[in-house]
XYZ file of C-alpha atoms in Angstrom:
658
model
C 0.285 -14.726 27.649
C 0.400 -15.207 24.373
C 1.569 -11.636 23.033
C 2.460 -13.192 19.314
C 0.334 -12.101 16.550
C -1.451 -15.646 15.928
C -3.412 -16.960 12.904
C -6.837 -15.705 14.790
C -5.173 -12.178 15.559
C -5.416 -12.041 11.262
C -8.524 -13.664 10.751
C -10.174 -10.333 13.032
C -8.657 -8.454 10.680
C -9.891 -10.466 7.399
C -12.914 -9.301 8.754
C -12.577 -5.925 9.169
C -13.611 -3.321 7.155
C -11.865 -4.258 3.995
C -8.842 -7.048 2.870
C -6.980 -6.526 0.098
C -7.521 -10.229 -1.000
C -10.355 -9.291 -4.089
C -8.924 -6.150 -5.702
C -12.236 -6.571 -7.636
C -14.745 -6.205 -4.841
C -12.003 -3.780 -3.069
C -13.232 -1.080 -4.919
C -16.100 -0.901 -3.916
C -15.938 -2.127 -0.447
C -13.333 1.164 0.838
C -14.172 2.378 4.226
C -15.235 5.146 2.519
C -18.163 7.056 2.535
C -18.686 10.724 1.908
C -20.579 13.427 -0.314
C -20.629 14.774 -3.558
C -23.121 17.398 -3.630
C -26.390 15.676 -2.705
C -25.443 12.402 -3.642
C -23.952 10.138 -0.670
C -21.309 7.718 -1.953
C -19.562 4.924 -0.884
C -15.813 3.742 -1.780
C -14.989 5.164 -4.768
C -17.945 5.056 -8.258
C -18.156 2.766 -10.275
C -18.891 5.273 -12.466
C -14.901 6.611 -12.388
C -11.719 5.133 -14.074
C -9.942 2.695 -11.455
C -7.326 0.849 -10.740
C -4.665 -0.263 -8.038
C -1.427 -0.321 -7.415
C 0.427 -2.787 -5.098
C 4.421 -1.038 -2.350
C 6.616 -2.799 -0.500
C 7.176 -0.759 1.934
C 9.100 -3.561 3.574
C 9.544 -6.695 5.070
C 6.286 -6.104 6.920
C 4.267 -3.713 5.618
C 2.583 -4.064 1.553
C 0.594 -0.297 0.929
C -1.383 -0.597 -1.671
C -3.376 2.464 -3.436
C -7.077 2.242 -4.789
C -7.860 4.929 -6.994
C -10.824 6.171 -8.636
C -10.515 9.585 -11.303
C -13.660 11.460 -12.515
C -12.511 11.739 -16.394
C -15.219 14.856 -17.242
C -14.107 17.260 -13.680
C -10.670 15.480 -12.803
C -11.279 14.261 -9.338
C -9.643 12.355 -7.820
C -9.909 9.880 -4.879
C -7.642 7.925 -3.398
C -7.641 5.903 -0.638
C -4.087 3.954 0.371
C -4.319 0.757 2.577
C -1.588 -0.108 5.067
C -1.374 -3.768 5.688
C 1.160 -5.334 8.518
C 2.796 -8.170 8.925
C 3.508 -8.963 11.218
C 0.817 -7.658 13.476
C -3.368 -7.605 12.346
C -3.387 -3.964 12.210
C -5.033 -2.358 9.108
C -4.915 1.137 7.993
C -6.307 3.478 6.167
C -5.904 7.018 4.921
C -8.026 8.676 1.177
C -7.316 11.762 -0.462
C -9.327 14.186 -2.684
C -7.268 15.845 -6.002
C -8.268 18.595 -8.044
C -6.601 17.848 -11.056
C -9.360 19.735 -13.178
C -9.718 23.290 -14.175
C -12.976 24.487 -11.998
C -13.909 23.318 -7.958
C -15.455 20.605 -7.460
C -18.586 20.282 -6.351
C -19.009 20.323 -2.455
C -17.454 17.217 -0.661
C -19.084 16.819 2.463
C -19.180 14.180 6.091
C -16.541 12.671 4.307
C -16.315 9.767 6.963
C -13.678 6.214 7.520
C -14.939 2.671 8.613
C -18.366 0.150 9.034
C -19.438 -1.893 11.062
C -17.365 -4.275 12.571
C -19.462 -7.710 13.866
C -19.464 -9.816 17.145
C -20.600 -9.812 20.122
C -20.287 -6.538 21.695
C -19.617 -5.803 25.276
C -18.031 -1.960 25.454
C -16.139 1.515 23.370
C -14.265 2.217 25.807
C -12.541 5.729 25.957
C -10.578 8.824 26.873
C -10.959 13.000 27.683
C -6.843 13.082 26.746
C -4.925 16.249 28.121
C -8.230 18.814 29.643
C -4.867 20.515 30.956
C -6.737 19.394 34.629
C -6.712 17.035 36.785
C -9.862 15.794 34.964
C -7.608 14.566 32.465
C -6.673 11.275 31.477
C -9.590 9.646 32.233
C -11.741 6.599 31.052
C -15.000 5.463 30.685
C -17.310 2.940 29.005
C -19.846 2.739 27.515
C -21.629 -0.348 26.255
C -24.044 2.023 23.476
C -27.734 0.614 24.612
C -29.046 3.485 23.447
C -27.220 6.112 22.111
C -25.294 6.430 18.793
C -22.075 8.023 20.817
C -20.512 11.467 19.217
C -17.297 12.129 20.326
C -14.873 14.855 19.861
C -11.708 17.383 21.174
C -13.573 20.249 23.284
C -11.249 23.249 21.434
C -9.108 22.641 18.272
C -6.323 20.102 19.360
C -7.300 16.933 19.026
C -6.615 15.548 22.860
C -7.858 18.413 23.714
C -10.980 16.532 25.791
C -11.601 13.363 24.155
C -8.688 10.941 23.695
C -8.066 9.859 19.887
C -7.245 5.770 20.552
C -9.917 3.748 21.972
C -10.861 0.270 21.512
C -13.995 -1.300 21.104
C -14.268 -4.774 23.069
C -15.706 -8.062 22.304
C -17.192 -11.070 23.645
C -13.668 -12.982 22.462
C -11.887 -10.059 20.548
C -10.802 -6.734 20.830
C -10.742 -4.489 18.234
C -8.575 -0.782 18.885
C -8.924 2.203 16.598
C -6.413 5.458 17.099
C -7.657 8.088 14.687
C -3.992 10.405 13.145
C -5.687 14.008 12.405
C -3.680 16.900 14.202
C -6.086 19.404 14.349
C -10.289 18.426 14.851
C -11.203 14.701 14.126
C -14.734 12.838 14.942
C -15.559 9.090 15.793
C -19.137 8.254 15.511
C -20.700 4.427 17.191
C -23.229 2.996 17.627
C -24.530 -0.380 17.887
C -26.268 -2.652 14.505
C -28.025 -5.603 15.701
C -24.954 -7.617 14.711
C -21.916 -5.622 16.017
C -21.089 -2.017 16.111
C -20.713 0.399 13.098
C -17.965 2.655 13.612
C -16.131 5.758 11.392
C -14.285 8.779 11.487
C -13.216 11.998 10.431
C -12.912 16.039 10.147
C -14.959 16.883 12.343
C -15.889 19.958 9.941
C -15.927 18.282 6.409
C -18.349 20.027 4.098
C -15.839 22.360 0.427
C -15.745 22.631 -3.030
C -11.930 21.800 -3.933
C -9.992 24.436 -5.765
C -7.955 23.457 -9.277
C -4.819 21.356 -8.218
C -5.696 21.687 -4.116
C -5.857 18.186 -2.350
C -8.415 17.780 1.073
C -7.230 14.593 3.461
C -8.581 12.284 5.492
C -8.177 10.859 8.814
C -5.906 8.338 9.003
C -7.695 4.997 10.300
C -5.949 2.368 12.322
C -7.358 -0.932 12.942
C -5.934 -3.371 15.381
C -7.263 -6.786 15.489
C -6.053 -9.095 18.505
C -7.775 -12.786 20.001
C -8.724 -12.532 23.737
C -8.902 -10.219 26.768
C -7.335 -6.569 26.658
C -4.510 -7.861 28.872
C -3.945 -9.449 25.125
C -4.712 -6.191 23.446
C -2.830 -3.548 25.292
C 0.404 -5.811 24.808
C 0.196 -6.088 21.486
C -0.068 -2.554 20.800
C 2.392 -1.978 22.407
C 5.097 -4.674 21.269
C 3.515 -3.139 17.393
C 3.917 0.314 18.608
C 7.893 0.074 19.156
C 8.339 -2.162 16.313
C 6.294 0.773 13.893
C 5.475 4.001 15.469
C 7.875 4.868 17.657
C 10.300 7.788 16.049
C 13.847 6.375 15.532
C 17.566 7.661 15.684
C 19.865 7.397 12.998
C 17.573 4.030 11.997
C 17.266 2.373 16.110
C 14.024 2.683 18.229
C 15.108 5.878 21.147
C 16.498 4.961 24.398
C 15.845 6.222 27.448
C 16.291 10.028 28.101
C 17.346 11.449 30.914
C 17.101 15.612 30.930
C 18.287 18.123 33.482
C 17.983 21.923 32.770
C 19.220 25.250 33.923
C 16.301 27.179 33.973
C 14.990 30.090 36.045
C 17.697 31.362 35.674
C 18.133 34.925 37.913
C 14.390 34.086 38.760
C 12.941 34.526 36.444
C 10.152 33.058 34.290
C 11.354 29.805 32.097
C 14.591 30.558 30.676
C 14.049 34.161 29.331
C 17.213 34.914 31.689
C 19.182 31.769 30.286
C 22.986 32.563 28.639
C 25.347 30.873 27.051
C 27.757 30.787 29.997
C 25.356 30.023 32.893
C 24.148 27.035 30.491
C 27.423 25.566 29.370
C 28.935 25.905 33.311
C 25.962 24.670 35.198
C 25.438 22.019 32.520
C 29.776 20.409 33.349
C 28.641 21.679 37.234
C 26.341 18.493 36.824
C 28.958 15.854 34.838
C 31.468 16.773 37.582
C 28.825 16.092 40.252
C 28.010 13.116 38.350
C 25.052 13.122 37.444
C 25.344 13.228 33.246
C 22.389 13.568 31.224
C 21.161 12.295 27.610
C 19.083 15.985 26.794
C 20.021 18.956 27.717
C 16.363 21.530 27.729
C 17.124 24.731 26.858
C 13.011 26.181 26.556
C 10.707 29.316 26.227
C 12.749 32.329 26.392
C 16.000 31.781 24.561
C 15.063 34.564 21.447
C 14.273 38.297 23.322
C 11.613 38.922 24.685
C 12.276 40.837 27.903
C 11.731 37.337 30.456
C 8.175 37.937 28.371
C 8.541 34.731 27.123
C 5.107 34.257 25.318
C 6.320 36.764 23.571
C 7.060 34.716 19.881
C 7.322 35.224 16.601
C 10.929 36.568 16.522
C 13.379 33.596 15.925
C 16.174 34.429 16.418
C 18.550 33.689 19.047
C 18.658 37.337 21.965
C 21.562 38.222 20.557
C 23.152 40.204 24.197
C 22.820 36.315 25.956
C 23.932 34.389 22.919
C 26.395 35.730 20.922
C 26.839 33.077 18.800
C 23.750 31.396 18.574
C 23.543 27.923 20.458
C 26.383 27.130 18.630
C 28.708 26.174 22.082
C 26.383 24.578 23.666
C 26.102 22.329 21.519
C 28.977 21.528 20.470
C 29.537 20.968 24.257
C 26.578 18.946 24.900
C 28.566 17.608 21.698
C 31.642 16.652 23.153
C 29.316 15.090 25.966
C 27.484 12.684 23.931
C 24.054 14.963 24.943
C 21.586 16.302 23.357
C 20.538 19.446 23.154
C 17.487 20.311 23.028
C 15.774 23.956 22.338
C 11.724 24.664 22.028
C 9.191 26.265 19.851
C 6.242 27.156 19.085
C 6.378 28.148 14.834
C 2.298 28.189 15.052
C 1.812 30.526 17.345
C 2.490 34.610 16.011
C 2.151 37.695 18.756
C 2.491 41.819 18.146
C 5.901 43.617 18.560
C 7.966 40.112 16.332
C 9.822 39.440 13.025
C 6.838 37.241 11.440
C 3.686 40.012 13.071
C 5.667 43.054 11.093
C 6.560 42.001 7.765
C 4.537 38.709 6.547
C 1.155 40.560 8.189
C -0.490 38.354 4.810
C 0.502 34.796 6.560
C -1.151 35.086 9.924
C -4.777 34.230 10.185
C -6.392 35.523 13.030
C -10.833 36.665 14.153
C -9.578 39.365 14.582
C -6.894 42.084 12.810
C -4.820 43.762 15.836
C -5.729 40.169 17.525
C -1.388 40.201 19.648
C -1.707 36.561 18.751
C -2.068 34.530 15.564
C -1.881 31.695 14.187
C 1.218 31.184 11.711
C -0.276 28.891 8.081
C 1.117 26.383 7.080
C -1.468 25.520 4.977
C 0.893 28.763 2.393
C 3.763 26.964 1.573
C 5.425 29.746 1.149
C 5.044 30.065 5.196
C 6.019 26.961 5.007
C 9.186 27.144 3.359
C 10.097 30.687 5.917
C 9.412 29.236 8.888
C 11.265 25.949 7.407
C 14.601 26.728 6.963
C 14.534 29.676 10.039
C 14.094 26.899 12.045
C 16.363 24.517 9.968
C 18.660 27.397 10.014
C 19.509 27.621 14.421
C 18.914 23.378 14.283
C 22.431 23.253 13.036
C 24.091 25.975 13.599
C 23.214 25.420 17.021
C 23.480 20.978 16.815
C 20.386 20.838 18.129
C 19.452 17.298 18.729
C 15.471 17.057 19.585
C 13.573 19.780 18.239
C 10.641 20.698 20.742
C 7.377 22.031 19.682
C 4.854 23.616 21.745
C 1.654 24.886 21.012
C 0.284 26.690 23.266
C -2.828 28.415 21.506
C -6.405 27.353 20.210
C -6.125 27.970 16.220
C -9.802 26.676 16.224
C -11.875 30.138 16.040
C -8.934 31.506 13.734
C -9.679 28.700 10.895
C -13.455 29.599 11.739
C -12.331 33.610 11.569
C -11.898 32.947 7.184
C -13.213 30.165 6.463
C -16.841 30.770 2.841
C -19.577 29.078 3.765
C -18.631 26.195 1.119
C -15.412 25.829 2.006
C -15.524 24.516 5.723
C -12.580 22.823 7.919
C -10.369 23.218 4.247
C -8.182 25.283 5.650
C -7.396 23.318 8.801
C -7.540 20.412 6.206
C -4.788 22.412 4.737
C -2.697 23.014 7.823
C -2.402 19.662 9.119
C -1.553 18.385 5.939
C 1.374 21.731 6.082
C 1.926 21.048 9.757
C 2.768 17.970 8.636
C 5.663 18.689 5.948
C 7.088 20.930 7.963
C 8.270 17.789 9.973
C 8.710 15.444 7.996
C 11.442 18.261 6.186
C 12.812 19.321 9.599
C 13.147 15.132 9.808
C 14.707 14.855 6.991
C 17.109 18.097 6.874
C 18.743 16.726 9.645
C 18.640 12.665 10.348
C 18.517 11.577 14.165
C 16.580 15.137 15.224
C 13.822 13.884 17.899
C 10.820 15.153 18.031
C 9.299 16.587 20.959
C 5.386 17.170 20.363
C 3.125 19.618 22.819
C 0.593 22.050 22.676
C 0.212 22.568 26.441
C 1.020 19.164 27.600
C -0.441 16.230 25.489
C -3.757 18.587 23.103
C -2.050 17.831 21.086
C -0.490 13.918 20.014
C -3.003 12.467 17.534
C -0.879 9.023 16.181
C -0.861 10.779 12.620
C 1.375 13.540 15.322
C 2.983 10.083 16.946
C 4.039 8.892 13.980
C 7.471 11.539 13.970
C 7.656 12.867 17.179
C 7.628 11.883 21.127
C 5.872 13.928 23.185
C 8.658 14.979 26.020
C 6.008 16.904 27.936
C 2.308 15.534 28.084
C 1.019 17.125 30.182
C 0.697 20.247 32.227
C -0.935 19.004 35.073
C 0.091 17.041 37.972
C 3.936 16.905 38.140
C 3.746 17.423 41.450
C 1.206 14.645 42.639
C 1.756 11.080 42.666
C -2.000 10.002 42.559
C -3.054 12.716 39.881
C 0.840 11.190 37.168
C -0.568 7.906 38.161
C -2.878 8.126 36.350
C -1.873 9.441 33.341
C 1.082 7.149 33.305
C -2.096 4.326 33.346
C -3.183 5.948 30.211
C 0.172 6.732 28.952
C 1.912 3.252 29.463
C -0.949 1.714 27.404
C -1.401 4.026 24.396
C 1.884 5.893 23.065
C 4.487 4.266 25.638
C 6.975 7.276 25.244
C 6.816 9.927 27.750
C 8.558 11.943 30.620
C 7.833 12.342 33.755
C 9.596 14.747 36.511
C 10.617 13.834 40.158
C 8.114 16.185 41.902
C 6.725 16.240 45.051
C 3.753 18.711 46.121
C 1.934 17.399 49.613
C 4.067 19.296 51.376
C 1.270 19.952 53.311
C 0.579 16.458 54.181
C 3.189 15.782 54.504
C 4.265 18.040 57.274
C 0.593 17.288 59.123
C 1.765 13.800 59.979
C 5.306 15.805 61.157
C 6.862 14.583 58.716
C 10.339 15.868 56.921
C 9.367 17.942 53.146
C 11.767 17.714 50.852
C 9.708 18.142 46.746
C 12.831 15.600 45.591
C 12.692 12.862 47.648
C 12.686 9.615 47.819
C 8.973 9.066 46.517
C 9.186 11.601 43.951
C 11.181 9.018 41.857
C 8.753 6.651 42.344
C 6.657 8.655 41.348
C 8.180 9.580 38.211
C 9.655 5.732 37.015
C 8.795 5.989 32.986
C 11.345 5.748 29.974
C 12.249 9.813 29.433
C 12.456 11.279 33.404
C 13.383 15.031 34.646
C 14.933 15.007 38.110
C 14.221 18.034 40.111
C 17.599 17.776 41.396
C 19.393 21.715 40.931
C 23.256 21.922 39.082
C 24.697 24.103 43.156
C 22.197 21.024 45.095
C 23.408 19.968 48.124
C 26.104 16.924 47.271
C 23.304 14.776 49.883
C 20.746 15.691 47.248
C 23.216 14.584 44.064
C 23.452 11.398 45.806
C 20.386 10.514 46.288
C 19.564 11.419 42.688
C 22.824 8.950 41.811
C 21.289 6.251 43.402
C 17.735 6.352 42.450
C 19.128 6.582 38.893
C 20.195 3.151 38.507
C 17.739 2.002 39.227
C 15.625 4.767 37.099
C 17.849 3.199 33.971
C 17.281 -0.734 34.705
C 13.392 0.224 35.794
C 13.044 2.945 31.900
C 14.163 0.170 30.227
C 12.631 -2.798 31.035
C 8.714 0.016 30.293
C 10.200 0.467 26.865
C 10.647 -3.422 25.831
C 8.384 -5.455 28.912
C 4.824 -6.276 28.424
C 2.667 -3.848 30.873
C 0.356 -5.062 33.488
C -1.217 -2.301 35.663
C -2.293 -4.278 38.813
C -4.406 -1.866 40.696
C -7.211 0.923 39.896
C -5.894 4.811 38.680
C -8.525 6.713 40.363
C -6.912 9.689 41.653
C -6.768 9.186 45.236
C -4.410 9.305 47.808
C -6.068 6.474 50.365
C -5.688 4.107 47.088
C -2.101 1.487 46.534
C -0.314 1.960 43.406
C 1.504 -0.846 41.219
C 2.287 -2.349 37.855
C 4.124 -4.592 36.150
C 6.707 -4.831 33.684
C 7.204 -7.764 32.153
C 10.097 -8.862 29.336
C 9.618 -12.199 29.687
C 11.199 -12.497 25.659
C 14.378 -11.851 28.556
C 13.464 -12.947 31.540
C 13.359 -10.438 33.441
C 10.544 -7.874 34.185
C 9.629 -5.136 37.476
C 7.202 -4.669 39.919
C 6.434 -1.710 41.673
C 4.968 -0.941 44.879
C 3.537 2.206 45.710
C 2.141 3.263 49.062
C 0.449 5.889 48.793
C 0.074 9.671 50.720
C -3.066 8.360 53.033
C -3.581 4.485 52.193
C -3.937 3.149 55.303
C -3.455 -0.945 54.471
C 0.088 -1.302 55.513
C 0.572 -3.880 53.021
C -1.168 -4.339 50.036
C -1.206 -7.722 47.501
C -0.502 -7.933 44.305
C -1.359 -11.162 41.321
C 1.007 -10.842 39.287
C 1.193 -12.125 35.926
C 3.562 -15.488 35.433
C 4.700 -17.997 33.065
C 3.762 -21.713 34.682
C 6.276 -23.331 35.097
C 8.875 -20.757 36.049
C 10.422 -19.699 39.502
C 10.993 -15.825 40.033
C 14.524 -14.282 41.863
C 12.975 -11.157 43.457
C 15.921 -7.850 43.982
C 14.382 -5.444 46.282
C 15.640 -2.585 44.405
C 16.376 0.320 47.613
C 18.263 -2.661 50.620
C 19.972 -5.419 47.182
C 17.574 -8.672 49.486
C 16.466 -10.506 47.199
C 14.252 -13.621 46.930
C 12.433 -16.095 45.520
C 8.854 -17.288 44.523
C 7.892 -20.418 41.752
C 5.151 -19.553 40.053
C 2.772 -21.364 41.509
C 2.924 -19.653 45.090
C 2.891 -16.396 42.910
C -0.116 -17.280 42.133
C -1.985 -16.437 45.505
C -0.353 -13.246 44.898
C 2.690 -11.630 45.917
C 2.485 -9.289 49.596
C 4.239 -6.061 50.331
C 4.539 -4.052 52.537
C 5.890 -0.575 52.626
C 4.891 2.642 54.987
C 3.112 5.704 53.908
C 4.528 7.784 51.116
C 7.175 4.972 50.201
C 7.398 3.113 46.901
C 9.573 0.314 46.050
C 10.760 -1.382 42.876
C 11.096 -5.306 42.981
C 13.079 -6.202 39.467
C 13.312 -10.105 39.261
C 14.697 -12.882 36.690
C 12.814 -15.637 35.998
C 15.079 -19.320 35.398
């Protein structure tokens, strides 16, 4: 299968909304609609003074900026278009700036998009992280009789609706991604010639004050000739080339994460100390399990074992008298990255921010225990930037983890006026991205881990700056649930983390088995780019031996999950009676792996999967568990590869081609 961008892909892109070959025409055809007062406007109005600029961002990206200025009122509309040369990808974002001295008229219903022509087959979309087992589900709709509006179920971008979707046509696929960290919408309807697709901020009906800028979500489109397999893998390749954050200029690598939490039986890291963290780190290293990331989660500030009590961002002086410095230095000395958890946007009563800066906080009621730190307020954003940056620098923190256990929607609704609907949210989104950009600028090489009670805020603009090491709060040890989650993450957001845990104790014991949470089956169900092993620092020698053996397999597989093309070979139905099979094929380096898992109640003793193979090749397989090797030609594999496993067993078969 051709996983390179072709002329056919680029021609599809040219037939998309806009291609900047004729800039005079583009000024009229920018895929933008909005209302200015009661008037519907398409593109940049011809009553404005219009211009464009072209900037070569790098060898593969050109930025076109189309600007219109109203010389009477000072309203400026700036449409920013990124064109990728190495992939058939186009991105749009529009900014509205008031350079005048008075408020603008009401600007509303701002949407990006338009009609995509072709023989339409289906709209494929997901429900994101619902914070329960129903999440990370796929749906297909032919849009025969309805206009579909997709939107999140609360104020976060990925809860109840996933901002990544596919428009599948007879001979091509258009992938669409929305970059907006809070409330967005996508409106999709079938037309006589194809499908009309548009996206924008969900709540948008506002005047713009002098000096303010409001922006749209970012709309990213990828056009690919052929089927969904090819589309999936070109998206993954583009994502790895252009989206995944870099560490000192290089794509981030697979990471084994370890931690010492629930110290003294207390929740999270509320009983963590300088001493017990450094001691546990060295225990792991001395026993042969060296982490890439040492993880300190919630509770390191003074909170009396109540980790959600946040808003005083200082290490607890009693437990960390030297801050994080000694822990960070120990990590640096051993080539380990220190990760520390923060949740700056939520502020609780009785903390520093709550008591000293109430004017920076938003909430429905004056006395609410939880309030929102308004990142749209430059003074508030500068304060939290300085405070967090100082902790990062003093503590040698290499991974900044940001959580968001909060629905901000009620806060914005409580403070907005009828002629400013969506404005406070818009300014907050801009401030949130600026805050992250500033932390990255001040700390070269810094990773950001995006979390919002799991994966509730992993839109594409967020993912340009972060990876979701904790993409969900659901199902760490429920294998069939994780398999379904992996299916969506591998396709759209290739870098993420899992735990090795087994929660199926009841089923195993009922069948007379021996249950261990940190067992071989749990390792098989955590074969993703980043992983946390739940091996305690003071675990038995046998458990460390098992973990070290599993780590060797995981490291080989994890690299391939990033370098290889991804092929899901079975459905993922959240069913313990299913087999789970997937393949990662790094054809550029003539290697890959296929993984088979027989779930806990799967009745069939063996399973045959049809792999994706290249004609005329011989595949040399290695059973990673036993070391056994065998060969199959591509012609033999056309009929499928059959594997026999016991219930609750998995295997990774690495291969090379010749």
